[in-house]
């Protein structure tokens, strides 16, 4: 296996967010970004963006709450709670679908707002700002329809990493492994070439037990930007000096 200490040190150097964004990796309308990043006034829009981030480009997912609010005449949780199932359906589909899964997402959003209002008194920030531990925060996200292991860990990792949300610990925050993370772990020699996504998550826990999810963003960024499945840009990759596969791939 690769010298994990060198890899971890290099990855930690890649954790700074882009200067023009709080949530790493998004590039959307400034008003849309301001909305989903306003955890004081509109924390529910952050939750809706996370719920929508499946089967869709990331930028579109994070812009969706803003576009939805424009269609229904407001972003306030009270306004969203007042919508009927039929109004949710229209808002998500008319004049054009906001998401590739319009009926599913309309219901997911409706139930999410209902849960936020009923369980958290309309304040979604209570999901994470009561001093809970990381496992509790992840499990609370998984109570939302359509949210599983990956989205729940992405959501809480973003809150901790990009917004500085303080939890009692970070040990239950896993990487949310996808093909990019899987590919980089394999090429770096951190897991076997045929390792599963579950194997990748387990290895991340071994490498960074206090906060496994710390590895999520930098590894994903490496895979999406340089370590492509075909014709990787090894010369430009920030991990090339510690990667055993650098220069050997085509």
Short mmCIF file of C-alpha atoms in Angstrom, two decimals:
data_model
loop_
_atom_site.label_atom_id
_atom_site.label_comp_id
_atom_site.label_asym_id
_atom_site.label_seq_id
_atom_site.Cartn_x
_atom_site.Cartn_y
_atom_site.Cartn_z
CA UNK A 1 0.00 0.00 0.00
CA UNK A 2 1.03 3.61 -0.62
CA UNK A 3 2.63 5.70 2.17
CA UNK A 4 -0.62 7.13 3.52
CA UNK A 5 1.08 9.82 5.64
CA UNK A 6 2.47 11.56 2.57
CA UNK A 7 -0.85 11.33 0.77
CA UNK A 8 -2.79 12.72 3.73
CA UNK A 9 -0.41 15.64 4.11
CA UNK A 10 -0.76 16.53 0.44
CA UNK A 11 -4.55 16.24 0.54
CA UNK A 12 -4.78 18.54 3.55
CA UNK A 13 -3.10 21.23 1.47
CA UNK A 14 -5.96 21.06 -1.03
CA UNK A 15 -8.78 21.80 1.40
CA UNK A 16 -9.08 25.57 0.90
CA UNK A 17 -12.41 26.60 -0.68
CA UNK A 18 -12.52 28.58 -3.93
CA UNK A 19 -12.43 32.32 -3.30
CA UNK A 20 -15.76 32.94 -5.01
CA UNK A 21 -17.78 30.25 -3.25
CA UNK A 22 -18.61 29.05 0.24
CA UNK A 23 -19.89 25.64 -0.86
CA UNK A 24 -16.96 24.10 -2.67
CA UNK A 25 -17.45 23.20 -6.30
CA UNK A 26 -20.57 25.21 -7.11
CA UNK A 27 -20.66 27.95 -9.73
CA UNK A 28 -24.19 29.34 -9.87
CA UNK A 29 -26.11 32.59 -10.02
CA UNK A 30 -24.90 34.85 -7.16
CA UNK A 31 -28.44 35.28 -5.83
CA UNK A 32 -28.96 31.51 -5.84
CA UNK A 33 -25.66 31.00 -4.05
CA UNK A 34 -26.50 33.62 -1.44
CA UNK A 35 -29.82 31.90 -0.76
CA UNK A 36 -28.59 28.35 -0.16
CA UNK A 37 -25.63 29.63 1.82
CA UNK A 38 -27.76 31.74 4.18
CA UNK A 39 -28.04 29.25 7.01
CA UNK A 40 -29.46 31.88 9.36
CA UNK A 41 -32.50 32.96 7.35
CA UNK A 42 -33.04 30.13 4.83
CA UNK A 43 -31.43 26.92 6.14
CA UNK A 44 -34.24 24.87 4.58
CA UNK A 45 -33.02 25.86 1.11
CA UNK A 46 -29.68 24.22 1.90
CA UNK A 47 -31.56 21.04 2.78
CA UNK A 48 -33.61 21.20 -0.44
CA UNK A 49 -30.43 21.65 -2.50
CA UNK A 50 -28.90 18.58 -0.88
CA UNK A 51 -32.04 16.54 -1.50
CA UNK A 52 -32.08 17.53 -5.15
CA UNK A 53 -28.41 16.63 -5.76
CA UNK A 54 -29.01 13.31 -7.51
CA UNK A 55 -29.38 12.49 -11.19
CA UNK A 56 -28.61 16.15 -11.93
CA UNK A 57 -25.60 18.40 -12.42
CA UNK A 58 -24.39 19.78 -9.10
CA UNK A 59 -24.76 23.41 -10.16
CA UNK A 60 -28.37 22.82 -11.18
CA UNK A 61 -29.13 21.13 -7.87
CA UNK A 62 -27.79 24.04 -5.83
CA UNK A 63 -29.58 26.61 -7.98
CA UNK A 64 -32.89 24.74 -7.79
CA UNK A 65 -34.20 26.21 -4.48
CA UNK A 66 -33.77 29.73 -5.83
CA UNK A 67 -35.58 28.90 -9.08
CA UNK A 68 -38.29 27.13 -7.11
CA UNK A 69 -38.80 30.15 -4.88
CA UNK A 70 -39.12 32.41 -7.89
CA UNK A 71 -41.90 30.23 -9.24
CA UNK A 72 -43.92 30.10 -6.02
CA UNK A 73 -43.42 33.71 -4.99
CA UNK A 74 -41.11 33.36 -2.02
CA UNK A 75 -38.36 31.43 -0.31
CA UNK A 76 -39.73 31.49 3.25
CA UNK A 77 -40.46 28.15 4.85
CA UNK A 78 -44.00 29.30 5.63
CA UNK A 79 -44.66 29.97 1.96
CA UNK A 80 -43.34 26.57 0.96
CA UNK A 81 -45.35 24.84 3.69
CA UNK A 82 -48.54 26.41 2.33
CA UNK A 83 -48.19 24.72 -1.06
CA UNK A 84 -50.52 21.84 -1.85
CA UNK A 85 -49.21 18.66 -3.49
CA UNK A 86 -50.64 19.91 -6.79
CA UNK A 87 -48.88 23.27 -6.41
CA UNK A 88 -45.60 21.53 -5.67
CA UNK A 89 -46.00 19.47 -8.82
CA UNK A 90 -46.67 22.55 -10.93
CA UNK A 91 -43.77 24.47 -9.38
CA UNK A 92 -41.28 21.72 -10.17
CA UNK A 93 -42.53 21.02 -13.70
CA UNK A 94 -43.98 24.23 -15.19
CA UNK A 95 -42.91 25.84 -17.46
CA UNK A 96 -39.93 23.46 -17.64
CA UNK A 97 -38.84 20.70 -15.22
CA UNK A 98 -36.42 21.85 -12.55
CA UNK A 99 -35.17 18.30 -12.10
CA UNK A 100 -34.95 15.11 -14.20
CA UNK A 101 -37.28 13.42 -11.68
CA UNK A 102 -40.12 15.96 -11.37
CA UNK A 103 -42.83 13.90 -9.58
CA UNK A 104 -40.34 12.32 -7.20
CA UNK A 105 -38.66 15.60 -6.33
CA UNK A 106 -41.91 17.50 -5.93
CA UNK A 107 -42.97 14.99 -3.28
CA UNK A 108 -39.51 14.87 -1.70
CA UNK A 109 -39.49 18.64 -1.35
CA UNK A 110 -43.03 18.77 0.04
CA UNK A 111 -42.29 16.13 2.65
CA UNK A 112 -38.98 17.79 3.53
CA UNK A 113 -40.65 21.11 4.30
CA UNK A 114 -43.32 19.26 6.25
CA UNK A 115 -40.68 17.48 8.34
CA UNK A 116 -38.75 20.70 8.94
CA UNK A 117 -41.89 22.47 10.12
CA UNK A 118 -43.23 19.63 12.26
CA UNK A 119 -40.00 18.40 13.86
CA UNK A 120 -37.79 21.48 13.85
CA UNK A 121 -40.41 24.21 14.21
CA UNK A 122 -39.64 25.51 10.73
CA UNK A 123 -35.93 26.02 11.43
CA UNK A 124 -33.84 23.49 9.51
CA UNK A 125 -30.69 24.68 11.26
CA UNK A 126 -31.90 22.73 14.29
CA UNK A 127 -30.89 19.61 12.38
CA UNK A 128 -27.26 20.44 13.08
CA UNK A 129 -26.85 23.38 15.47
CA UNK A 130 -27.84 21.83 18.82
CA UNK A 131 -24.42 20.42 19.66
CA UNK A 132 -25.27 16.95 18.38
CA UNK A 133 -22.62 14.44 17.34
CA UNK A 134 -21.84 13.64 13.73
CA UNK A 135 -23.74 10.38 13.67
CA UNK A 136 -26.91 12.11 14.88
CA UNK A 137 -26.60 14.84 12.25
CA UNK A 138 -26.15 12.27 9.46
CA UNK A 139 -29.10 10.20 10.68
CA UNK A 140 -31.30 13.30 10.85
CA UNK A 141 -30.61 13.99 7.18
CA UNK A 142 -31.45 10.39 6.37
CA UNK A 143 -34.94 10.94 7.77
CA UNK A 144 -35.71 12.99 4.67
CA UNK A 145 -37.26 11.07 1.80
CA UNK A 146 -34.71 10.41 -0.92
CA UNK A 147 -31.67 10.95 1.31
CA UNK A 148 -29.37 8.00 1.89
CA UNK A 149 -25.76 7.39 2.88
CA UNK A 150 -24.16 9.53 0.18
CA UNK A 151 -26.31 12.66 0.34
CA UNK A 152 -26.44 12.69 4.13
CA UNK A 153 -22.67 12.53 4.41
CA UNK A 154 -22.17 15.11 1.66
CA UNK A 155 -24.57 17.48 3.45
CA UNK A 156 -22.98 17.26 6.88
CA UNK A 157 -19.44 17.33 5.51
CA UNK A 158 -20.30 20.57 3.68
CA UNK A 159 -21.74 22.09 6.85
CA UNK A 160 -18.60 21.26 8.83
CA UNK A 161 -16.01 21.93 6.13
CA UNK A 162 -17.41 24.96 4.34
CA UNK A 163 -19.61 26.64 6.96
CA UNK A 164 -17.66 25.83 10.09
CA UNK A 165 -20.61 24.14 11.81
CA UNK A 166 -19.40 22.65 15.07
CA UNK A 167 -20.50 19.15 16.03
CA UNK A 168 -19.55 17.17 19.11
CA UNK A 169 -17.27 15.08 16.89
CA UNK A 170 -16.57 14.32 13.22
CA UNK A 171 -15.80 10.63 13.36
CA UNK A 172 -19.07 9.47 11.76
CA UNK A 173 -18.68 11.72 8.73
CA UNK A 174 -17.69 9.40 5.90
CA UNK A 175 -16.49 10.10 2.42
CA UNK A 176 -19.38 9.86 0.00
CA UNK A 177 -17.59 7.61 -2.47
CA UNK A 178 -18.36 7.84 -6.15
CA UNK A 179 -16.43 6.84 -9.26
CA UNK A 180 -14.00 9.76 -8.94
CA UNK A 181 -13.08 8.95 -5.35
CA UNK A 182 -12.91 5.24 -6.09
CA UNK A 183 -10.60 5.81 -9.06
CA UNK A 184 -8.22 8.11 -7.18
CA UNK A 185 -7.99 5.79 -4.17
CA UNK A 186 -7.16 2.90 -6.49
CA UNK A 187 -4.55 4.74 -8.52
CA UNK A 188 -2.95 6.15 -5.38
CA UNK A 189 -2.55 2.60 -4.09
CA UNK A 190 -4.72 3.30 -1.06
CA UNK A 191 -7.07 0.43 -1.95
CA UNK A 192 -6.87 -2.56 -4.25
CA UNK A 193 -7.66 -1.88 -7.94
CA UNK A 194 -10.91 -3.83 -7.69
CA UNK A 195 -12.02 -2.24 -4.40
CA UNK A 196 -15.71 -1.48 -3.98
CA UNK A 197 -17.19 1.86 -2.92
CA UNK A 198 -17.69 0.36 0.54
CA UNK A 199 -14.00 -0.60 0.63
CA UNK A 200 -13.11 3.00 -0.17
CA UNK A 201 -15.25 4.31 2.69
CA UNK A 202 -13.67 1.82 5.11
CA UNK A 203 -10.18 2.82 4.00
CA UNK A 204 -10.98 6.49 4.52
CA UNK A 205 -11.98 5.70 8.11
CA UNK A 206 -8.61 4.03 8.63
CA UNK A 207 -6.68 6.91 7.09
CA UNK A 208 -8.50 9.70 8.92
CA UNK A 209 -10.44 8.23 11.85
CA UNK A 210 -11.16 11.56 13.53
CA UNK A 211 -12.81 12.85 10.33
CA UNK A 212 -12.97 10.41 7.40
CA UNK A 213 -14.98 12.89 5.35
CA UNK A 214 -12.06 15.31 5.36
CA UNK A 215 -10.80 13.33 2.36
CA UNK A 216 -14.01 13.67 0.37
CA UNK A 217 -13.63 17.05 -1.33
CA UNK A 218 -9.92 17.01 -2.23
CA UNK A 219 -10.08 13.45 -3.59
CA UNK A 220 -13.23 14.17 -5.58
CA UNK A 221 -11.64 17.33 -6.98
CA UNK A 222 -8.56 15.39 -8.05
CA UNK A 223 -10.71 12.80 -9.83
CA UNK A 224 -12.98 15.31 -11.52
CA UNK A 225 -10.25 17.73 -12.61
CA UNK A 226 -7.11 15.72 -13.33
CA UNK A 227 -7.41 12.00 -12.65
CA UNK A 228 -9.81 11.23 -15.49
CA UNK A 229 -10.78 7.67 -16.36
CA UNK A 230 -9.03 8.10 -19.71
CA UNK A 231 -6.09 10.37 -20.51
CA UNK A 232 -5.48 11.67 -16.98
CA UNK A 233 -3.53 14.92 -16.61
CA UNK A 234 -0.84 13.52 -14.36
CA UNK A 235 1.64 16.34 -15.03
CA UNK A 236 -0.82 18.93 -13.69
CA UNK A 237 -2.19 16.85 -10.82
CA UNK A 238 -1.27 18.13 -7.33
CA UNK A 239 -0.80 14.53 -6.17
CA UNK A 240 1.63 13.52 -8.91
CA UNK A 241 4.64 13.64 -6.57
CA UNK A 242 3.13 11.02 -4.27
CA UNK A 243 1.12 8.98 -6.78
CA UNK A 244 2.58 5.63 -7.85
CA UNK A 245 0.48 5.70 -11.02
CA UNK A 246 1.63 9.13 -12.21
CA UNK A 247 2.88 8.99 -15.78
CA UNK A 248 1.96 5.34 -16.22
CA UNK A 249 -1.63 5.84 -17.42
CA UNK A 250 -3.07 6.63 -20.81
#
